């Protein structure tokens, strides 16, 4: 990434815009960007999340753990892309990845349905807190 593009990102950051590296761990994403860009969030590529729960690819799951650790050490938010199973959701939560997206959570929704989804989620979360206390 050229210096002029870096400058634009820093200008956006000053305006309060959050910056994420999408598909982290694949393609053109690089650890170098973490030191050169004003990044707020790492989004773990779905290809890594897909391997959680599959016994034949522990190296990929270890990469998920490493990405989460890097994000934590740099005070970055980490988002898991493509969560499709309860096992993936529980694994990520147990390894300090509190933000995710994927069909396990919800399919893509039109705006009105999304608002209702959030309203219902909030009501259920508050109910669970009250029931636990």
PDB file of C-alpha atoms in Angstrom, residues 52-133:
ATOM      1  CA  UNK A  52     -12.993 -25.566  13.480  1.00  0.00           C
ATOM      2  CA  UNK A  53     -14.447 -28.911  14.491  1.00  0.00           C
ATOM      3  CA  UNK A  54     -12.666 -30.841  11.768  1.00  0.00           C
ATOM      4  CA  UNK A  55     -10.082 -33.117  13.353  1.00  0.00           C
ATOM      5  CA  UNK A  56      -7.873 -33.247  10.264  1.00  0.00           C
ATOM      6  CA  UNK A  57      -6.672 -29.629  10.250  1.00  0.00           C
ATOM      7  CA  UNK A  58      -5.382 -28.600  13.664  1.00  0.00           C
ATOM      8  CA  UNK A  59      -2.788 -26.274  12.085  1.00  0.00           C
ATOM      9  CA  UNK A  60      -5.541 -24.042  10.701  1.00  0.00           C
ATOM     10  CA  UNK A  61      -7.298 -23.931  14.070  1.00  0.00           C
ATOM     11  CA  UNK A  62      -3.983 -22.968  15.681  1.00  0.00           C
ATOM     12  CA  UNK A  63      -3.797 -20.108  13.162  1.00  0.00           C
ATOM     13  CA  UNK A  64      -7.226 -18.912  14.389  1.00  0.00           C
ATOM     14  CA  UNK A  65      -5.865 -18.895  17.937  1.00  0.00           C
ATOM     15  CA  UNK A  66      -2.770 -16.986  16.784  1.00  0.00           C
ATOM     16  CA  UNK A  67      -4.826 -14.353  14.959  1.00  0.00           C
ATOM     17  CA  UNK A  68      -6.987 -13.858  18.056  1.00  0.00           C
ATOM     18  CA  UNK A  69      -3.847 -13.537  20.222  1.00  0.00           C
ATOM     19  CA  UNK A  70      -2.281 -11.011  17.846  1.00  0.00           C
ATOM     20  CA  UNK A  71      -5.487  -8.958  17.849  1.00  0.00           C
ATOM     21  CA  UNK A  72      -5.703  -9.049  21.660  1.00  0.00           C
ATOM     22  CA  UNK A  73      -2.071  -8.010  22.080  1.00  0.00           C
ATOM     23  CA  UNK A  74      -2.578  -5.055  19.730  1.00  0.00           C
ATOM     24  CA  UNK A  75      -5.924  -4.095  21.332  1.00  0.00           C
ATOM     25  CA  UNK A  76      -7.797  -4.804  18.109  1.00  0.00           C
ATOM     26  CA  UNK A  77     -11.289  -6.156  17.816  1.00  0.00           C
ATOM     27  CA  UNK A  78     -11.426  -9.554  16.149  1.00  0.00           C
ATOM     28  CA  UNK A  79     -14.367 -10.748  14.072  1.00  0.00           C
ATOM     29  CA  UNK A  80     -14.861 -14.328  12.897  1.00  0.00           C
ATOM     30  CA  UNK A  81     -16.392 -14.574   9.430  1.00  0.00           C
ATOM     31  CA  UNK A  82     -18.584 -17.435   8.324  1.00  0.00           C
ATOM     32  CA  UNK A  83     -19.697 -19.042  11.593  1.00  0.00           C
ATOM     33  CA  UNK A  84     -21.973 -21.882  10.542  1.00  0.00           C
ATOM     34  CA  UNK A  85     -22.112 -24.270  13.512  1.00  0.00           C
ATOM     35  CA  UNK A  86     -22.711 -24.145  17.247  1.00  0.00           C
ATOM     36  CA  UNK A  87     -19.332 -25.818  17.748  1.00  0.00           C
ATOM     37  CA  UNK A  88     -17.560 -22.997  15.896  1.00  0.00           C
ATOM     38  CA  UNK A  89     -19.466 -20.407  17.930  1.00  0.00           C
ATOM     39  CA  UNK A  90     -18.567 -22.016  21.258  1.00  0.00           C
ATOM     40  CA  UNK A  91     -14.933 -22.531  20.267  1.00  0.00           C
ATOM     41  CA  UNK A  92     -14.509 -18.894  19.245  1.00  0.00           C
ATOM     42  CA  UNK A  93     -16.224 -17.596  22.396  1.00  0.00           C
ATOM     43  CA  UNK A  94     -13.984 -19.814  24.535  1.00  0.00           C
ATOM     44  CA  UNK A  95     -10.942 -18.353  22.768  1.00  0.00           C
ATOM     45  CA  UNK A  96     -11.912 -14.698  23.336  1.00  0.00           C
ATOM     46  CA  UNK A  97     -13.489 -13.969  19.971  1.00  0.00           C
ATOM     47  CA  UNK A  98     -16.711 -12.263  20.998  1.00  0.00           C
ATOM     48  CA  UNK A  99     -17.786 -10.965  17.588  1.00  0.00           C
ATOM     49  CA  UNK A 100     -18.831 -13.071  14.649  1.00  0.00           C
ATOM     50  CA  UNK A 101     -20.927 -13.229  11.571  1.00  0.00           C
ATOM     51  CA  UNK A 102     -22.370 -16.095   9.629  1.00  0.00           C
ATOM     52  CA  UNK A 103     -25.426 -18.205   8.952  1.00  0.00           C
ATOM     53  CA  UNK A 104     -25.351 -19.730  12.443  1.00  0.00           C
ATOM     54  CA  UNK A 105     -26.146 -16.277  13.821  1.00  0.00           C
ATOM     55  CA  UNK A 106     -28.473 -15.176  11.016  1.00  0.00           C
ATOM     56  CA  UNK A 107     -28.877 -15.273   7.278  1.00  0.00           C
ATOM     57  CA  UNK A 108     -28.612 -11.875   5.535  1.00  0.00           C
ATOM     58  CA  UNK A 109     -31.770  -9.911   6.303  1.00  0.00           C
ATOM     59  CA  UNK A 110     -33.649  -6.965   4.815  1.00  0.00           C
ATOM     60  CA  UNK A 111     -33.441  -3.861   7.027  1.00  0.00           C
ATOM     61  CA  UNK A 112     -36.838  -4.237   8.745  1.00  0.00           C
ATOM     62  CA  UNK A 113     -36.206  -7.901   9.571  1.00  0.00           C
ATOM     63  CA  UNK A 114     -32.729  -7.008  10.838  1.00  0.00           C
ATOM     64  CA  UNK A 115     -34.178  -4.412  13.220  1.00  0.00           C
ATOM     65  CA  UNK A 116     -36.667  -7.010  14.501  1.00  0.00           C
ATOM     66  CA  UNK A 117     -33.852  -9.573  14.880  1.00  0.00           C
ATOM     67  CA  UNK A 118     -31.847  -7.132  17.017  1.00  0.00           C
ATOM     68  CA  UNK A 119     -34.908  -6.187  19.071  1.00  0.00           C
ATOM     69  CA  UNK A 120     -35.710  -9.850  19.761  1.00  0.00           C
ATOM     70  CA  UNK A 121     -32.063 -10.616  20.530  1.00  0.00           C
ATOM     71  CA  UNK A 122     -31.875  -7.759  23.022  1.00  0.00           C
ATOM     72  CA  UNK A 123     -35.119  -8.809  24.719  1.00  0.00           C
ATOM     73  CA  UNK A 124     -33.910 -12.411  25.004  1.00  0.00           C
ATOM     74  CA  UNK A 125     -30.515 -11.322  26.328  1.00  0.00           C
ATOM     75  CA  UNK A 126     -32.090  -9.124  29.003  1.00  0.00           C
ATOM     76  CA  UNK A 127     -34.516 -11.914  29.919  1.00  0.00           C
ATOM     77  CA  UNK A 128     -31.632 -14.380  30.316  1.00  0.00           C
ATOM     78  CA  UNK A 129     -29.752 -11.933  32.570  1.00  0.00           C
ATOM     79  CA  UNK A 130     -32.846 -11.425  34.746  1.00  0.00           C
ATOM     80  CA  UNK A 131     -33.501 -15.179  34.930  1.00  0.00           C
ATOM     81  CA  UNK A 132     -29.886 -15.838  35.943  1.00  0.00           C
ATOM     82  CA  UNK A 133     -29.963 -13.198  38.709  1.00  0.00           C
TER      83      UNK A 133
END
